[in-house]
Short mmCIF file of C-alpha atoms in Angstrom, two decimals:
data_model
loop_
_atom_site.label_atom_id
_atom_site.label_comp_id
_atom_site.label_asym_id
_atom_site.label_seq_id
_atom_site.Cartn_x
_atom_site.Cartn_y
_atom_site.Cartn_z
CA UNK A 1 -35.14 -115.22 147.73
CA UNK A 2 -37.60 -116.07 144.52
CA UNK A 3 -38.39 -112.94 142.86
CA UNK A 4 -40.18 -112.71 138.73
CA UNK A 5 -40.08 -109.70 136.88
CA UNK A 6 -42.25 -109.33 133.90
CA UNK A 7 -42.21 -106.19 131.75
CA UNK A 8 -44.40 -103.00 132.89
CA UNK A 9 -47.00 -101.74 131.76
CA UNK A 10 -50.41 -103.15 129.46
CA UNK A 11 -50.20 -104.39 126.34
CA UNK A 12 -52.69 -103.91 123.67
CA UNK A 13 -52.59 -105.27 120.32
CA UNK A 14 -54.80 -106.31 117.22
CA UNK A 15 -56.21 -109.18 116.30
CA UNK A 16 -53.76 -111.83 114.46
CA UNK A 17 -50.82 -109.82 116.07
CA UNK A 18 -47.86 -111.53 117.62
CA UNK A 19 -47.80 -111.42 121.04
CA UNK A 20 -44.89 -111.63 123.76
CA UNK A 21 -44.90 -110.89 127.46
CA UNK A 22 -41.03 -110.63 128.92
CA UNK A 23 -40.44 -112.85 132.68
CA UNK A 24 -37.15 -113.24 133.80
CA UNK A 25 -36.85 -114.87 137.79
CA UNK A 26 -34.35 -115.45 140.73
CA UNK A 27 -34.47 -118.15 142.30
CA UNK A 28 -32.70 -120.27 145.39
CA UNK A 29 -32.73 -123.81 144.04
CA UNK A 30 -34.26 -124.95 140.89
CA UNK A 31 -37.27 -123.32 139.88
CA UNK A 32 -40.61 -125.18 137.93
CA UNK A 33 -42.24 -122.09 135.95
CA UNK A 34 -45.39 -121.17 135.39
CA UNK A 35 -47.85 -118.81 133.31
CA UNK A 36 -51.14 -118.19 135.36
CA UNK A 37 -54.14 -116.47 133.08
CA UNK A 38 -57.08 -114.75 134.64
CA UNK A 39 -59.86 -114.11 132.67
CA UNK A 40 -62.23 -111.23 133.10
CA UNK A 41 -64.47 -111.86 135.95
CA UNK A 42 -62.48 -115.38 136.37
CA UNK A 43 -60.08 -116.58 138.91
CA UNK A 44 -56.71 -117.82 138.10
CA UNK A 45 -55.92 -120.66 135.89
CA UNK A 46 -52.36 -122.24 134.62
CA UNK A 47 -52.22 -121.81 131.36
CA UNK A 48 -48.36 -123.14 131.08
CA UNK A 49 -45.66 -124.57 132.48
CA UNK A 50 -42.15 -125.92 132.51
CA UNK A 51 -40.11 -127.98 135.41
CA UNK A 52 -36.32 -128.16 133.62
CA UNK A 53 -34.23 -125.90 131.43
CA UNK A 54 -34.75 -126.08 127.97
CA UNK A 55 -38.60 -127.53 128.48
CA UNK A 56 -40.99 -125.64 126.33
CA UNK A 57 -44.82 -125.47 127.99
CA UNK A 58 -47.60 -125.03 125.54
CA UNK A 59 -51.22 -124.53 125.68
CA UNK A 60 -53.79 -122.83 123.74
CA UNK A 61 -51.23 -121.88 121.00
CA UNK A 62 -49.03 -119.95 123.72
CA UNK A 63 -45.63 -121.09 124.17
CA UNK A 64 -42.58 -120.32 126.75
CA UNK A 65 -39.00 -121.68 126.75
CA UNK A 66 -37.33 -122.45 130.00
CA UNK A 67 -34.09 -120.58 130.08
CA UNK A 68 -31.61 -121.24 132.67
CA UNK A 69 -28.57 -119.45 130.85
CA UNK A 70 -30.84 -116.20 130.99
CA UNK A 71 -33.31 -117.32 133.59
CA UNK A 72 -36.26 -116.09 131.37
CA UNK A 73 -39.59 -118.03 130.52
CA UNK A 74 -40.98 -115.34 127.86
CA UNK A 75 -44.48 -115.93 126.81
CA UNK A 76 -45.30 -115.95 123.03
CA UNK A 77 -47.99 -116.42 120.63
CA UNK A 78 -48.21 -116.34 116.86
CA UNK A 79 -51.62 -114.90 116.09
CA UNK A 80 -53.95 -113.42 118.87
CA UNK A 81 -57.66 -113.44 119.12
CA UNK A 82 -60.12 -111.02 121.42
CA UNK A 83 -60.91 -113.71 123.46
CA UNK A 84 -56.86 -113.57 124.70
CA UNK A 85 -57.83 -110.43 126.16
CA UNK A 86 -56.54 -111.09 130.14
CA UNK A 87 -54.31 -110.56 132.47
CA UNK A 88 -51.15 -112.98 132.54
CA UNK A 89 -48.80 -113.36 135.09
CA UNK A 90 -45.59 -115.33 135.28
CA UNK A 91 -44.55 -117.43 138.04
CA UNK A 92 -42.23 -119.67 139.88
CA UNK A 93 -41.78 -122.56 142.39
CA UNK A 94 -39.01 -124.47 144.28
CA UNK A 95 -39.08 -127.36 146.34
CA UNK A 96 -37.21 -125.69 149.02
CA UNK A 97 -39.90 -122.51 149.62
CA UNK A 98 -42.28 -125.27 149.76
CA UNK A 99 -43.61 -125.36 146.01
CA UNK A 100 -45.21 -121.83 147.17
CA UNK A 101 -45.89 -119.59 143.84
CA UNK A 102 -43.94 -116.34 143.66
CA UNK A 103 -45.65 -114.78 141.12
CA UNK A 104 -44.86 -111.32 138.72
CA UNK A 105 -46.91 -107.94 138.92
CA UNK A 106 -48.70 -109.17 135.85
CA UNK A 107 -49.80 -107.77 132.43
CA UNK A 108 -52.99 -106.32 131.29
CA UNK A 109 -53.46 -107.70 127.55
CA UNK A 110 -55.82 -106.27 125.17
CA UNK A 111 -56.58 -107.19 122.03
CA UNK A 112 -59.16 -105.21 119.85
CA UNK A 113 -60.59 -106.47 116.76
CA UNK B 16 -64.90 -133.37 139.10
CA UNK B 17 -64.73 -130.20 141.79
CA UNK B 18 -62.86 -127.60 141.87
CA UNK B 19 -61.30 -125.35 145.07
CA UNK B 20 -64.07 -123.88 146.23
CA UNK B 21 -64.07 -120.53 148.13
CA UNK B 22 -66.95 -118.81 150.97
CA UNK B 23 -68.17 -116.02 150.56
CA UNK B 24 -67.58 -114.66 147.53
CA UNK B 25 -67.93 -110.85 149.06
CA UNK B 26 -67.31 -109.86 152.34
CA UNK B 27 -67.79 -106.34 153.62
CA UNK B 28 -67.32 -105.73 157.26
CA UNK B 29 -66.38 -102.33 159.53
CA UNK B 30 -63.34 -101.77 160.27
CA UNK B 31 -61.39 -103.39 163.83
CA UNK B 32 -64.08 -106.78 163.21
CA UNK B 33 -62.72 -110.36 162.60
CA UNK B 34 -63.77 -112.31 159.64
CA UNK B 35 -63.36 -116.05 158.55
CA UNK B 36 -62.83 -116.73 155.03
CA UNK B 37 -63.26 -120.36 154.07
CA UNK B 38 -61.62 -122.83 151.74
CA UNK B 39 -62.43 -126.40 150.63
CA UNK B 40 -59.09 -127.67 148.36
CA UNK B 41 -59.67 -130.25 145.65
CA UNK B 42 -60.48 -133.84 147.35
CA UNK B 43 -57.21 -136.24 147.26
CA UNK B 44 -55.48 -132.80 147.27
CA UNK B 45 -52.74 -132.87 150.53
CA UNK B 46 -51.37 -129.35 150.02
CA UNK B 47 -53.01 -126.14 150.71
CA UNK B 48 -51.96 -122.62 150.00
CA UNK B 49 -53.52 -119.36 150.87
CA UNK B 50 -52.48 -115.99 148.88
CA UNK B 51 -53.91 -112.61 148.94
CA UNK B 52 -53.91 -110.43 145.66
CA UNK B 53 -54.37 -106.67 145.54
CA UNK B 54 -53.73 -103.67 143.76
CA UNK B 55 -50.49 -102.11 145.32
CA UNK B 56 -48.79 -105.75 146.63
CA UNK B 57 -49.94 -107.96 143.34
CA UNK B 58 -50.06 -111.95 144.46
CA UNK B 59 -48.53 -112.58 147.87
CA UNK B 60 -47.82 -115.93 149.36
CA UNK B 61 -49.41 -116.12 153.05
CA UNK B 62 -49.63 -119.55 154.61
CA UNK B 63 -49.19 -123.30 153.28
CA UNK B 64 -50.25 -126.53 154.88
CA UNK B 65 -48.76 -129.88 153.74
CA UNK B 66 -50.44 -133.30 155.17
CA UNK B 67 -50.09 -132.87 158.89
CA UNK B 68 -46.82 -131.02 159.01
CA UNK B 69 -46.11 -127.53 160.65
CA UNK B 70 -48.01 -125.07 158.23
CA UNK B 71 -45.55 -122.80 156.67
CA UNK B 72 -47.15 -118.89 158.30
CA UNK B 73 -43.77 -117.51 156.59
CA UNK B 74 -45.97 -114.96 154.35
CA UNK B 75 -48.88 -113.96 157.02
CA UNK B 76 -48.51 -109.98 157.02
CA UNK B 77 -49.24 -109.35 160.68
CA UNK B 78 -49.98 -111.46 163.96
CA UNK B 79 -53.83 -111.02 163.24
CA UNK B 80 -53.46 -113.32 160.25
CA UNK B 81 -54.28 -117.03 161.73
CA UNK B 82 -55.39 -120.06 159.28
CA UNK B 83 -55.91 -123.11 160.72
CA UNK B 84 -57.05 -126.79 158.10
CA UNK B 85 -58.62 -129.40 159.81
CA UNK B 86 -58.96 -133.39 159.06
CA UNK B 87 -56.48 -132.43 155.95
CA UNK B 88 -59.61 -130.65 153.75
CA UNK B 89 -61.17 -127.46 154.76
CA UNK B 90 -58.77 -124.28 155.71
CA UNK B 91 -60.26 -121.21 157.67
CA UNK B 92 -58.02 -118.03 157.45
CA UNK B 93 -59.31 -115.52 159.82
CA UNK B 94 -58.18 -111.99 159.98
CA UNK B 95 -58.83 -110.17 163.47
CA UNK B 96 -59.24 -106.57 164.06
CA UNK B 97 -59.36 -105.96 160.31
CA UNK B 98 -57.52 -102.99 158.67
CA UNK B 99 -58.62 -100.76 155.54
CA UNK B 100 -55.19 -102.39 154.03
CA UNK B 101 -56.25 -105.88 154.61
CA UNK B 102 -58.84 -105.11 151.79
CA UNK B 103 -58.07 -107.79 148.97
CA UNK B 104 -58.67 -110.88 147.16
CA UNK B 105 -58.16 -113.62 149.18
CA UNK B 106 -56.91 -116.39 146.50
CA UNK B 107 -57.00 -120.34 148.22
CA UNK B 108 -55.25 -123.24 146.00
CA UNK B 109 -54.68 -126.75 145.86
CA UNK B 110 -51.80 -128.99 144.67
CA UNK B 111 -50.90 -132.87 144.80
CA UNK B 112 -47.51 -133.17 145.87
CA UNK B 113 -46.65 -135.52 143.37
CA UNK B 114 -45.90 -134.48 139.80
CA UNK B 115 -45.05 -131.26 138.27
CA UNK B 116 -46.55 -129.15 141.89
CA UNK B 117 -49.37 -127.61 140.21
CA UNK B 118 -51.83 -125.23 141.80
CA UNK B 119 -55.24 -125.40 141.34
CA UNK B 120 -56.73 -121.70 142.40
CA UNK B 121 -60.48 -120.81 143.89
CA UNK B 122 -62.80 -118.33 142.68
CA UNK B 123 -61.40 -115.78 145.84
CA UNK B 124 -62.63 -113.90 148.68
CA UNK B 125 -62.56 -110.35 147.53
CA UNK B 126 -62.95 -108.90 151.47
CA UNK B 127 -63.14 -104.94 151.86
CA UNK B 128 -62.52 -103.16 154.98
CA UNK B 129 -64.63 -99.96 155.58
#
């Protein structure tokens, strides 16, 4: 079956810090990934995404490389502000489960000023 | 233009009661999915409707999970004989079929079971 990992536990950082949130996946057939952001108080939104190996999604000044050799879609960004604070989960899809999202537990990210 | 749109935003109700929890997807938008998110299962998958195909119940939890979408817009989920564990957020999307599948979420349901 479709399964994402992404690393345990919060992450907190400071402002301007360089951020990265680890997602690696299984998959039965070829997957389209996905970074979903929820805001505090917010529902979720798609803040990324990528539908073939190599494919890099941006958005916001996040990025994530589609990796098939390592089936990982790591989230990164350069230089994070307060309002990043959120929580950010990694996801997948496949044509044959129906495009239905299989998503990551999901990290807590805090950044403090 | 609109967004998914979710009713009620809170529900409380006793425990062993039925509730109805209401979606209405994106217009133009054919496929449907329902997913409940809490603390000790994260985002589950329940039940997707494409168009008038089957609906996929694949992810429902238990045989008291039912959703039914009618004229291709509005879904109903409805949960009978609730359970303290069926306490949740009750997460409905919307995709167009066409394209790179993405899923357009609503505000959620958060439903708690006393």
């Amino acid at each position: 079956g479709n399964s994402v990992t992404q690393m345990e536990g919060p992450v907190t950082l400071s402002e301007e810090a360089f951020l990265t949130i680890n997602c690696t996946y299984t998959a039965t057939g070829y997957p389209s990934l996905f970074w979903y952001v929820q805001y505090p108080g917010e529902g979720l939104q798609l803040l990324l995404k990528a539908t073939k190996a190599d494919d890099k999604g941006s958005n916001k000044g996040f990025e994530a490389t589609y990796r098939k050799e390592t089936t990982s879609f790591h989230l990164e960004k350069g230089s994070v502000q307060v309002s990043d604070s959120a929580v950010y989960f990694c996801a997948l899809s496949t044509r044959e489960g129906n495009n239905r999202l299989a998503f990551g537990k999901g990290n807590q990210v805090v950044v403090i000023p | 233009g609109a967004g998914v749109s979710q009713s009620p935003s809170n529900k409380v109700t006793e425990k062993g009661k039925d509730v109805e929890l209401r979606c209405d997807p994106i217009s133009g938008h054919t496929a449907l999915y329902w997913y409940r998110q809490s603390l000790g299962q994260g985002l589950e998958f329940l039940i997707y409707f494409q168009g008038n195909s089957a609906p996929d119940k694949s992810g429902l939890p238990s045989d008291r999970f039912s959703a039914e979408r009618t004229g291709g817009s509005v879904s109903t989920l409805t949960i009978q004989r609730t359970q303290q564990e069926d306490s949740a957020v009750y997460l409905c999307a919307s995709s167009l079929l066409t394209g790179a599948y993405e899923q357009y979420f609503g505000p959620g349901t958060r439903l708690t079971v006393t």
